[in-house]
PDB file of C-alpha atoms in Angstrom:
ATOM      1  CA  MET A   1       6.428   5.535 -12.861  1.00 51.00           C
ATOM      2  CA  SER A   2       9.407   4.521 -10.792  1.00 80.00           C
ATOM      3  CA  LEU A   3      10.312   2.636  -7.684  1.00 87.00           C
ATOM      4  CA  PHE A   4      10.367   5.906  -5.780  1.00 89.00           C
ATOM      5  CA  GLN A   5       6.591   6.009  -5.854  1.00 89.00           C
ATOM      6  CA  VAL A   6       6.544   3.004  -3.556  1.00 91.00           C
ATOM      7  CA  PHE A   7       7.921   5.318  -0.863  1.00 93.00           C
ATOM      8  CA  ASP A   8       5.116   7.849  -1.392  1.00 91.00           C
ATOM      9  CA  ILE A   9       2.456   5.164  -1.262  1.00 92.00           C
ATOM     10  CA  SER A  10       3.889   3.412   1.777  1.00 94.00           C
ATOM     11  CA  ALA A  11       4.286   6.759   3.536  1.00 94.00           C
ATOM     12  CA  THR A  12       0.576   7.538   3.123  1.00 93.00           C
ATOM     13  CA  ALA A  13      -0.215   4.139   4.609  1.00 94.00           C
ATOM     14  CA  MET A  14       2.127   4.696   7.534  1.00 95.00           C
ATOM     15  CA  SER A  15       0.673   8.084   8.369  1.00 95.00           C
ATOM     16  CA  ALA A  16      -2.882   6.728   8.101  1.00 95.00           C
ATOM     17  CA  GLN A  17      -2.034   3.817  10.386  1.00 96.00           C
ATOM     18  CA  SER A  18      -0.388   6.134  12.883  1.00 96.00           C
ATOM     19  CA  VAL A  19      -3.574   8.244  13.009  1.00 96.00           C
ATOM     20  CA  ARG A  20      -5.420   5.000  13.704  1.00 96.00           C
ATOM     21  CA  LEU A  21      -2.964   4.111  16.487  1.00 96.00           C
ATOM     22  CA  ASN A  22      -3.435   7.596  17.942  1.00 96.00           C
ATOM     23  CA  THR A  23      -7.198   7.229  18.121  1.00 96.00           C
ATOM     24  CA  ILE A  24      -6.773   3.793  19.696  1.00 96.00           C
ATOM     25  CA  ALA A  25      -4.461   5.266  22.340  1.00 96.00           C
ATOM     26  CA  SER A  26      -7.016   7.995  23.000  1.00 95.00           C
ATOM     27  CA  ASN A  27      -9.838   5.459  23.282  1.00 95.00           C
ATOM     28  CA  LEU A  28      -7.899   3.216  25.666  1.00 95.00           C
ATOM     29  CA  ALA A  29      -6.836   6.192  27.779  1.00 95.00           C
ATOM     30  CA  ASN A  30     -10.452   7.347  28.094  1.00 93.00           C
ATOM     31  CA  ALA A  31     -11.949   3.895  28.547  1.00 91.00           C
ATOM     32  CA  GLU A  32     -12.806   4.498  32.191  1.00 90.00           C
ATOM     33  CA  VAL A  33     -14.062   8.066  31.864  1.00 90.00           C
ATOM     34  CA  VAL A  34     -17.342   8.756  33.672  1.00 91.00           C
ATOM     35  CA  GLY A  35     -19.928  11.447  32.907  1.00 89.00           C
ATOM     36  CA  SER A  36     -23.235  12.702  34.286  1.00 89.00           C
ATOM     37  CA  THR A  37     -25.045  12.721  30.921  1.00 89.00           C
ATOM     38  CA  PRO A  38     -24.645  10.495  27.841  1.00 87.00           C
ATOM     39  CA  GLN A  39     -23.673  13.570  25.789  1.00 87.00           C
ATOM     40  CA  GLU A  40     -20.658  14.583  27.825  1.00 87.00           C
ATOM     41  CA  THR A  41     -19.324  11.033  28.184  1.00 91.00           C
ATOM     42  CA  TYR A  42     -16.375  10.089  26.003  1.00 93.00           C
ATOM     43  CA  ARG A  43     -17.243   8.125  22.875  1.00 93.00           C
ATOM     44  CA  SER A  44     -14.691   5.978  21.054  1.00 94.00           C
ATOM     45  CA  ARG A  45     -13.244   7.541  17.923  1.00 93.00           C
ATOM     46  CA  HIS A  46     -12.295   5.772  14.730  1.00 94.00           C
ATOM     47  CA  PRO A  47     -10.597   7.070  11.593  1.00 95.00           C
ATOM     48  CA  VAL A  48     -12.240   6.578   8.193  1.00 95.00           C
ATOM     49  CA  PHE A  49      -9.822   5.536   5.451  1.00 94.00           C
ATOM     50  CA  SER A  50     -10.334   6.112   1.768  1.00 92.00           C
ATOM     51  CA  THR A  51      -8.260   5.624  -1.354  1.00 90.00           C
ATOM     52  CA  ALA A  52      -6.382   8.811  -2.263  1.00 86.00           C
ATOM     53  CA  PHE A  53      -7.211   9.014  -5.978  1.00 80.00           C
ATOM     54  CA  ASP A  54      -6.575  12.728  -6.500  1.00 68.00           C
ATOM     55  CA  THR A  55      -3.161  13.201  -4.888  1.00 61.00           C
ATOM     56  CA  PHE A  56       0.367  13.559  -6.189  1.00 56.00           C
ATOM     57  CA  MET A  57       0.416  10.253  -8.100  1.00 54.00           C
ATOM     58  CA  THR A  58       0.284  10.979 -11.805  1.00 58.00           C
ATOM     59  CA  ASP A  59      -0.612   7.448 -12.751  1.00 63.00           C
ATOM     60  CA  GLN A  60      -3.886   6.683 -11.026  1.00 65.00           C
ATOM     61  CA  SER A  61      -3.362   2.931 -10.984  1.00 72.00           C
ATOM     62  CA  ALA A  62      -1.214   2.761  -7.857  1.00 79.00           C
ATOM     63  CA  VAL A  63      -2.610   5.023  -5.191  1.00 87.00           C
ATOM     64  CA  GLY A  64      -2.103   5.606  -1.509  1.00 89.00           C
ATOM     65  CA  VAL A  65      -4.531   5.967   1.340  1.00 92.00           C
ATOM     66  CA  ARG A  66      -5.753   8.956   3.281  1.00 91.00           C
ATOM     67  CA  VAL A  67      -7.748   9.626   6.410  1.00 93.00           C
ATOM     68  CA  ASP A  68     -11.080  11.199   5.458  1.00 93.00           C
ATOM     69  CA  GLY A  69     -11.988  12.066   8.995  1.00 94.00           C
ATOM     70  CA  ILE A  70     -12.539  10.739  12.454  1.00 94.00           C
ATOM     71  CA  VAL A  71     -15.985   9.609  13.522  1.00 94.00           C
ATOM     72  CA  GLU A  72     -17.355   9.024  16.982  1.00 93.00           C
ATOM     73  CA  SER A  73     -18.972   5.693  17.676  1.00 91.00           C
ATOM     74  CA  GLY A  74     -22.760   5.788  17.934  1.00 88.00           C
ATOM     75  CA  VAL A  75     -22.949   3.056  20.549  1.00 89.00           C
ATOM     76  CA  GLU A  76     -24.926   4.117  23.635  1.00 88.00           C
ATOM     77  CA  ALA A  77     -22.928   5.019  26.723  1.00 89.00           C
ATOM     78  CA  ARG A  78     -23.233   2.440  29.451  1.00 88.00           C
ATOM     79  CA  ARG A  79     -25.571   3.527  32.282  1.00 90.00           C
ATOM     80  CA  GLU A  80     -24.803   2.409  35.769  1.00 90.00           C
ATOM     81  CA  TYR A  81     -26.692   2.968  39.009  1.00 92.00           C
ATOM     82  CA  SER A  82     -24.247   4.428  41.500  1.00 90.00           C
ATOM     83  CA  PRO A  83     -25.925   7.002  43.741  1.00 90.00           C
ATOM     84  CA  GLY A  84     -22.807   7.549  45.867  1.00 90.00           C
ATOM     85  CA  HIS A  85     -20.688   8.638  42.878  1.00 90.00           C
ATOM     86  CA  PRO A  86     -19.833  12.383  42.779  1.00 90.00           C
ATOM     87  CA  MET A  87     -20.763  12.493  39.075  1.00 87.00           C
ATOM     88  CA  ALA A  88     -24.155  10.826  39.552  1.00 90.00           C
ATOM     89  CA  ASP A  89     -27.213  12.621  38.092  1.00 89.00           C
ATOM     90  CA  ASP A  90     -30.469  13.343  39.978  1.00 89.00           C
ATOM     91  CA  GLU A  91     -31.652   9.756  39.633  1.00 91.00           C
ATOM     92  CA  GLY A  92     -28.320   8.347  40.811  1.00 91.00           C
ATOM     93  CA  PHE A  93     -27.022   7.169  37.419  1.00 92.00           C
ATOM     94  CA  ILE A  94     -23.546   7.632  35.970  1.00 93.00           C
ATOM     95  CA  TYR A  95     -22.592   7.154  32.315  1.00 93.00           C
ATOM     96  CA  LEU A  96     -19.481   5.223  31.314  1.00 92.00           C
ATOM     97  CA  SER A  97     -17.693   5.665  28.009  1.00 92.00           C
ATOM     98  CA  ASN A  98     -18.641   3.228  25.248  1.00 91.00           C
ATOM     99  CA  VAL A  99     -15.039   2.141  24.560  1.00 93.00           C
ATOM    100  CA  ASN A 100     -14.750  -1.608  24.034  1.00 93.00           C
ATOM    101  CA  THR A 101     -11.245  -2.397  25.277  1.00 94.00           C
ATOM    102  CA  VAL A 102     -10.996  -5.785  23.575  1.00 95.00           C
ATOM    103  CA  GLU A 103     -12.070  -4.285  20.257  1.00 94.00           C
ATOM    104  CA  GLU A 104      -9.453  -1.557  20.642  1.00 95.00           C
ATOM    105  CA  MET A 105      -6.707  -4.067  21.364  1.00 96.00           C
ATOM    106  CA  THR A 106      -7.484  -6.125  18.255  1.00 96.00           C
ATOM    107  CA  ASN A 107      -7.679  -2.898  16.280  1.00 95.00           C
ATOM    108  CA  MET A 108      -4.255  -1.970  17.620  1.00 96.00           C
ATOM    109  CA  ILE A 109      -2.735  -5.280  16.524  1.00 96.00           C
ATOM    110  CA  SER A 110      -4.213  -4.848  13.052  1.00 94.00           C
ATOM    111  CA  ALA A 111      -2.889  -1.281  12.805  1.00 95.00           C
ATOM    112  CA  SER A 112       0.603  -2.244  13.891  1.00 95.00           C
ATOM    113  CA  ARG A 113       0.692  -5.169  11.429  1.00 94.00           C
ATOM    114  CA  SER A 114      -0.311  -2.862   8.585  1.00 94.00           C
ATOM    115  CA  TYR A 115       2.318  -0.343   9.662  1.00 95.00           C
ATOM    116  CA  GLN A 116       4.938  -3.095   9.717  1.00 94.00           C
ATOM    117  CA  SER A 117       4.059  -4.273   6.235  1.00 93.00           C
ATOM    118  CA  SER A 118       4.524  -0.733   4.919  1.00 94.00           C
ATOM    119  CA  VAL A 119       7.922  -0.519   6.593  1.00 95.00           C
ATOM    120  CA  GLU A 120       8.863  -3.853   5.072  1.00 94.00           C
ATOM    121  CA  ALA A 121       7.782  -2.717   1.599  1.00 94.00           C
ATOM    122  CA  MET A 122       9.874   0.437   1.992  1.00 95.00           C
ATOM    123  CA  ASN A 123      12.934  -1.496   3.153  1.00 95.00           C
ATOM    124  CA  THR A 124      12.785  -3.965   0.284  1.00 95.00           C
ATOM    125  CA  THR A 125      12.322  -1.148  -2.220  1.00 95.00           C
ATOM    126  CA  LYS A 126      15.264   0.720  -0.759  1.00 95.00           C
ATOM    127  CA  GLN A 127      17.477  -2.336  -1.247  1.00 95.00           C
ATOM    128  CA  LEU A 128      16.302  -2.699  -4.842  1.00 95.00           C
ATOM    129  CA  ILE A 129      16.993   0.965  -5.587  1.00 94.00           C
ATOM    130  CA  MET A 130      20.446   0.800  -4.024  1.00 94.00           C
ATOM    131  CA  ARG A 131      21.291  -2.284  -6.079  1.00 93.00           C
ATOM    132  CA  THR A 132      19.988  -0.649  -9.254  1.00 92.00           C
ATOM    133  CA  LEU A 133      22.095   2.427  -8.589  1.00 92.00           C
ATOM    134  CA  SER A 134      25.231   0.370  -8.180  1.00 91.00           C
ATOM    135  CA  LEU A 135      24.593  -1.497 -11.452  1.00 87.00           C
ATOM    136  CA  GLY A 136      27.725  -1.891 -13.543  1.00 79.00           C
ATOM    137  CA  SER A 137      30.138  -0.575 -10.943  1.00 77.00           C
TER     138      SER A 137
ATOM    139  CA  MET B   1      18.045  -1.165 -31.964  1.00 56.00           C
ATOM    140  CA  ASN B   2      21.636  -0.344 -31.230  1.00 72.00           C
ATOM    141  CA  VAL B   3      24.344  -2.734 -30.128  1.00 75.00           C
ATOM    142  CA  ILE B   4      24.097  -1.980 -26.440  1.00 74.00           C
ATOM    143  CA  ASP B   5      20.337  -2.574 -26.501  1.00 76.00           C
ATOM    144  CA  LYS B   6      20.962  -5.942 -28.148  1.00 81.00           C
ATOM    145  CA  VAL B   7      23.520  -6.887 -25.537  1.00 83.00           C
ATOM    146  CA  LEU B   8      21.289  -5.934 -22.640  1.00 85.00           C
ATOM    147  CA  GLY B   9      18.428  -7.940 -24.116  1.00 85.00           C
ATOM    148  CA  VAL B  10      15.059  -8.059 -22.465  1.00 88.00           C
ATOM    149  CA  SER B  11      16.268  -7.251 -18.945  1.00 89.00           C
ATOM    150  CA  PRO B  12      15.656  -3.456 -18.995  1.00 88.00           C
ATOM    151  CA  SER B  13      11.986  -3.931 -19.961  1.00 88.00           C
ATOM    152  CA  VAL B  14      11.656  -6.611 -17.312  1.00 92.00           C
ATOM    153  CA  LEU B  15      13.040  -4.247 -14.686  1.00 92.00           C
ATOM    154  CA  SER B  16      10.575  -1.532 -15.542  1.00 90.00           C
ATOM    155  CA  ILE B  17       7.633  -3.936 -15.497  1.00 92.00           C
ATOM    156  CA  ARG B  18       8.789  -5.385 -12.193  1.00 93.00           C
ATOM    157  CA  ALA B  19       9.065  -1.846 -10.797  1.00 92.00           C
ATOM    158  CA  GLN B  20       5.528  -1.057 -11.903  1.00 91.00           C
ATOM    159  CA  ARG B  21       4.237  -4.272 -10.394  1.00 93.00           C
ATOM    160  CA  LEU B  22       6.036  -3.512  -7.140  1.00 93.00           C
ATOM    161  CA  GLU B  23       4.291  -0.157  -7.097  1.00 92.00           C
ATOM    162  CA  LEU B  24       0.862  -1.726  -7.573  1.00 92.00           C
ATOM    163  CA  ILE B  25       1.442  -4.317  -4.870  1.00 94.00           C
ATOM    164  CA  SER B  26       2.656  -1.659  -2.448  1.00 94.00           C
ATOM    165  CA  ALA B  27      -0.549   0.276  -3.187  1.00 93.00           C
ATOM    166  CA  ASN B  28      -2.527  -2.863  -2.373  1.00 93.00           C
ATOM    167  CA  LEU B  29      -0.664  -3.244   0.912  1.00 94.00           C
ATOM    168  CA  ALA B  30      -1.188   0.443   1.706  1.00 93.00           C
ATOM    169  CA  ASN B  31      -4.926   0.080   1.158  1.00 93.00           C
ATOM    170  CA  ALA B  32      -5.277  -3.164   3.092  1.00 92.00           C
ATOM    171  CA  ASP B  33      -7.644  -1.439   5.550  1.00 92.00           C
ATOM    172  CA  THR B  34      -9.476   0.878   3.157  1.00 92.00           C
ATOM    173  CA  PRO B  35     -13.183   0.064   2.784  1.00 92.00           C
ATOM    174  CA  GLY B  36     -14.194  -0.709  -0.785  1.00 91.00           C
ATOM    175  CA  TYR B  37     -10.657  -0.865  -2.208  1.00 92.00           C
ATOM    176  CA  LYS B  38     -10.131  -3.494  -4.913  1.00 91.00           C
ATOM    177  CA  ALA B  39      -6.689  -5.086  -5.200  1.00 92.00           C
ATOM    178  CA  VAL B  40      -5.005  -4.554  -8.586  1.00 92.00           C
ATOM    179  CA  ASP B  41      -2.225  -6.288 -10.474  1.00 92.00           C
ATOM    180  CA  ILE B  42      -0.801  -6.698 -13.955  1.00 92.00           C
ATOM    181  CA  ASP B  43      -0.188  -9.821 -15.983  1.00 92.00           C
ATOM    182  CA  PHE B  44       3.583  -9.994 -16.363  1.00 92.00           C
ATOM    183  CA  GLY B  45       3.512 -11.950 -19.632  1.00 91.00           C
ATOM    184  CA  ASP B  46       1.114  -9.516 -21.272  1.00 89.00           C
ATOM    185  CA  ALA B  47       3.142  -6.541 -20.034  1.00 89.00           C
ATOM    186  CA  LEU B  48       6.386  -7.970 -21.379  1.00 89.00           C
ATOM    187  CA  ALA B  49       4.827  -8.731 -24.772  1.00 88.00           C
ATOM    188  CA  LYS B  50       3.593  -5.145 -25.022  1.00 84.00           C
ATOM    189  CA  ALA B  51       6.949  -3.747 -23.918  1.00 82.00           C
ATOM    190  CA  GLN B  52       8.681  -5.754 -26.641  1.00 81.00           C
ATOM    191  CA  VAL B  53       6.328  -4.463 -29.311  1.00 77.00           C
ATOM    192  CA  ALA B  54       6.997  -0.955 -28.047  1.00 68.00           C
ATOM    193  CA  SER B  55      10.776  -1.438 -28.194  1.00 65.00           C
ATOM    194  CA  THR B  56      10.891  -2.568 -31.842  1.00 65.00           C
ATOM    195  CA  ASN B  57      11.464   1.029 -32.864  1.00 60.00           C
ATOM    196  CA  LEU B  58       8.462   1.599 -35.064  1.00 62.00           C
ATOM    197  CA  ASP B  59       8.453   5.062 -36.524  1.00 65.00           C
ATOM    198  CA  SER B  60       5.287   7.038 -37.004  1.00 67.00           C
ATOM    199  CA  ARG B  61       5.424   9.543 -39.847  1.00 73.00           C
ATOM    200  CA  ASN B  62       1.765  10.285 -39.945  1.00 75.00           C
ATOM    201  CA  GLY B  63      -0.511  11.733 -37.287  1.00 73.00           C
ATOM    202  CA  LEU B  64      -3.009   8.946 -37.924  1.00 75.00           C
ATOM    203  CA  HIS B  65      -0.547   6.250 -36.958  1.00 71.00           C
ATOM    204  CA  PHE B  66      -0.996   4.652 -33.606  1.00 64.00           C
ATOM    205  CA  ASP B  67       1.522   5.630 -31.002  1.00 61.00           C
ATOM    206  CA  ILE B  68       2.871   2.189 -30.325  1.00 58.00           C
ATOM    207  CA  GLY B  69       5.389   3.409 -27.773  1.00 54.00           C
ATOM    208  CA  GLY B  70       2.538   4.167 -25.425  1.00 58.00           C
ATOM    209  CA  LEU B  71       1.440   0.557 -25.070  1.00 68.00           C
ATOM    210  CA  LYS B  72       0.897  -0.036 -21.432  1.00 76.00           C
ATOM    211  CA  PRO B  73      -0.046  -3.234 -19.644  1.00 82.00           C
ATOM    212  CA  ASP B  74      -3.672  -3.543 -18.611  1.00 83.00           C
ATOM    213  CA  ILE B  75      -4.211  -3.082 -14.915  1.00 87.00           C
ATOM    214  CA  MET B  76      -6.632  -5.691 -13.732  1.00 89.00           C
ATOM    215  CA  TYR B  77      -8.493  -6.341 -10.523  1.00 91.00           C
ATOM    216  CA  ARG B  78      -7.421  -9.363  -8.588  1.00 88.00           C
ATOM    217  CA  THR B  79     -10.029 -12.048  -8.117  1.00 86.00           C
ATOM    218  CA  SER B  80     -10.302 -12.506  -4.429  1.00 75.00           C
ATOM    219  CA  GLY B  81     -11.155 -15.695  -2.624  1.00 78.00           C
ATOM    220  CA  GLN B  82     -12.576 -13.973   0.389  1.00 82.00           C
ATOM    221  CA  GLN B  83     -13.882 -10.470   0.127  1.00 82.00           C
ATOM    222  CA  SER B  84     -14.240  -8.722   3.447  1.00 86.00           C
ATOM    223  CA  LEU B  85     -17.542  -7.207   4.587  1.00 89.00           C
ATOM    224  CA  ASP B  86     -16.461  -3.648   3.782  1.00 90.00           C
ATOM    225  CA  GLY B  87     -15.801  -4.551   0.131  1.00 89.00           C
ATOM    226  CA  ASN B  88     -12.011  -4.669   0.406  1.00 91.00           C
ATOM    227  CA  THR B  89     -10.395  -7.447  -1.643  1.00 92.00           C
ATOM    228  CA  VAL B  90      -6.790  -7.156  -0.437  1.00 92.00           C
ATOM    229  CA  GLU B  91      -5.404 -10.361   1.019  1.00 92.00           C
ATOM    230  CA  THR B  92      -2.378  -9.162   2.910  1.00 91.00           C
ATOM    231  CA  ASP B  93      -0.566 -12.509   3.039  1.00 91.00           C
ATOM    232  CA  GLN B  94      -0.932 -13.031  -0.684  1.00 92.00           C
ATOM    233  CA  GLU B  95       0.248  -9.488  -1.380  1.00 93.00           C
ATOM    234  CA  HIS B  96       3.277 -10.023   0.854  1.00 94.00           C
ATOM    235  CA  ALA B  97       4.160 -13.174  -1.015  1.00 94.00           C
ATOM    236  CA  GLU B  98       3.740 -11.446  -4.383  1.00 94.00           C
ATOM    237  CA  PHE B  99       5.800  -8.503  -3.197  1.00 95.00           C
ATOM    238  CA  MET B 100       8.730 -10.677  -2.112  1.00 95.00           C
ATOM    239  CA  ASP B 101       8.487 -12.826  -5.244  1.00 96.00           C
ATOM    240  CA  ASN B 102       8.536  -9.722  -7.397  1.00 95.00           C
ATOM    241  CA  ALA B 103      11.461  -8.229  -5.486  1.00 95.00           C
ATOM    242  CA  ILE B 104      13.515 -11.399  -5.897  1.00 96.00           C
ATOM    243  CA  ARG B 105      12.784 -11.537  -9.628  1.00 95.00           C
ATOM    244  CA  TYR B 106      13.757  -7.880  -9.906  1.00 95.00           C
ATOM    245  CA  GLN B 107      17.088  -8.748  -8.287  1.00 95.00           C
ATOM    246  CA  ALA B 108      17.508 -11.685 -10.666  1.00 95.00           C
ATOM    247  CA  SER B 109      17.091  -9.309 -13.614  1.00 94.00           C
ATOM    248  CA  LEU B 110      19.631  -6.999 -12.013  1.00 94.00           C
ATOM    249  CA  ASN B 111      22.053  -9.919 -11.805  1.00 94.00           C
ATOM    250  CA  PHE B 112      21.546 -10.747 -15.491  1.00 93.00           C
ATOM    251  CA  LEU B 113      22.126  -7.118 -16.435  1.00 92.00           C
ATOM    252  CA  GLU B 114      25.232  -6.959 -14.298  1.00 93.00           C
ATOM    253  CA  GLY B 115      26.600 -10.023 -16.072  1.00 92.00           C
ATOM    254  CA  ARG B 116      25.921  -8.528 -19.492  1.00 91.00           C
ATOM    255  CA  ILE B 117      27.545  -5.231 -18.516  1.00 90.00           C
ATOM    256  CA  LYS B 118      30.607  -7.071 -17.221  1.00 91.00           C
ATOM    257  CA  SER B 119      30.909  -8.946 -20.521  1.00 89.00           C
ATOM    258  CA  VAL B 120      30.699  -5.717 -22.501  1.00 88.00           C
ATOM    259  CA  LEU B 121      33.349  -4.109 -20.316  1.00 89.00           C
ATOM    260  CA  LEU B 122      35.570  -7.162 -20.744  1.00 90.00           C
ATOM    261  CA  ALA B 123      35.181  -6.983 -24.512  1.00 88.00           C
ATOM    262  CA  LEU B 124      35.917  -3.252 -24.548  1.00 88.00           C
ATOM    263  CA  ARG B 125      39.047  -3.586 -22.459  1.00 90.00           C
ATOM    264  CA  GLY B 126      40.273  -6.579 -24.427  1.00 84.00           C
ATOM    265  CA  GLU B 127      42.155  -7.962 -21.474  1.00 76.00           C
TER     266      GLU B 127
END
């Protein structure tokens, strides 16, 4: 148990949040992707977080976070009638990705706030450690 | 308890409890978006009382004696006002406030310690 563990914990949070930001960037980039079948159309991806109970922390009271995996959203791809589109199927339909741009933007704000709070925790802890080290000098 | 311990008083125990609390709060902040995570904390008063019992230098000469040095504060779940739908009970604003509060109190203890150390040095030098 020491202040240094705060760095480990905050680092797990920062890497998890950066995975989340990556998936958001991917979703936003592919928001306008069009496909001929629902299967080949891009689906939005989201990371699944879980508490990292079995990692390097010896004391299991204060634990970090880890990304268990990335899941694709099960929301149906939007179907649009557009017979003139080069990607249209036999019936003249195209399939648009199921990315909800507004949802992704709010998700992005939440991720960046969480990232910031980890940075802040690290900074404060660094100051405390530096002051402790210079004790009595 | 030796002389230096007496001079430094309760501050070293306070520092270590504050450090542990800081660790727990940073874990809460780290898991602010984890489904099902329950925010944890310790009761400072209880932790300090236990630390003081542990520092009274009780000797155990028999294997059946309790190891009183291993007294650790109980880690408790925070009671949350608003639990989110995914079962997470971390309230980020509250955790931020607790984190800063704890950090400032840690620095206060550092200041007290610094003062004590300065007094000891002054006494040793005899200037």
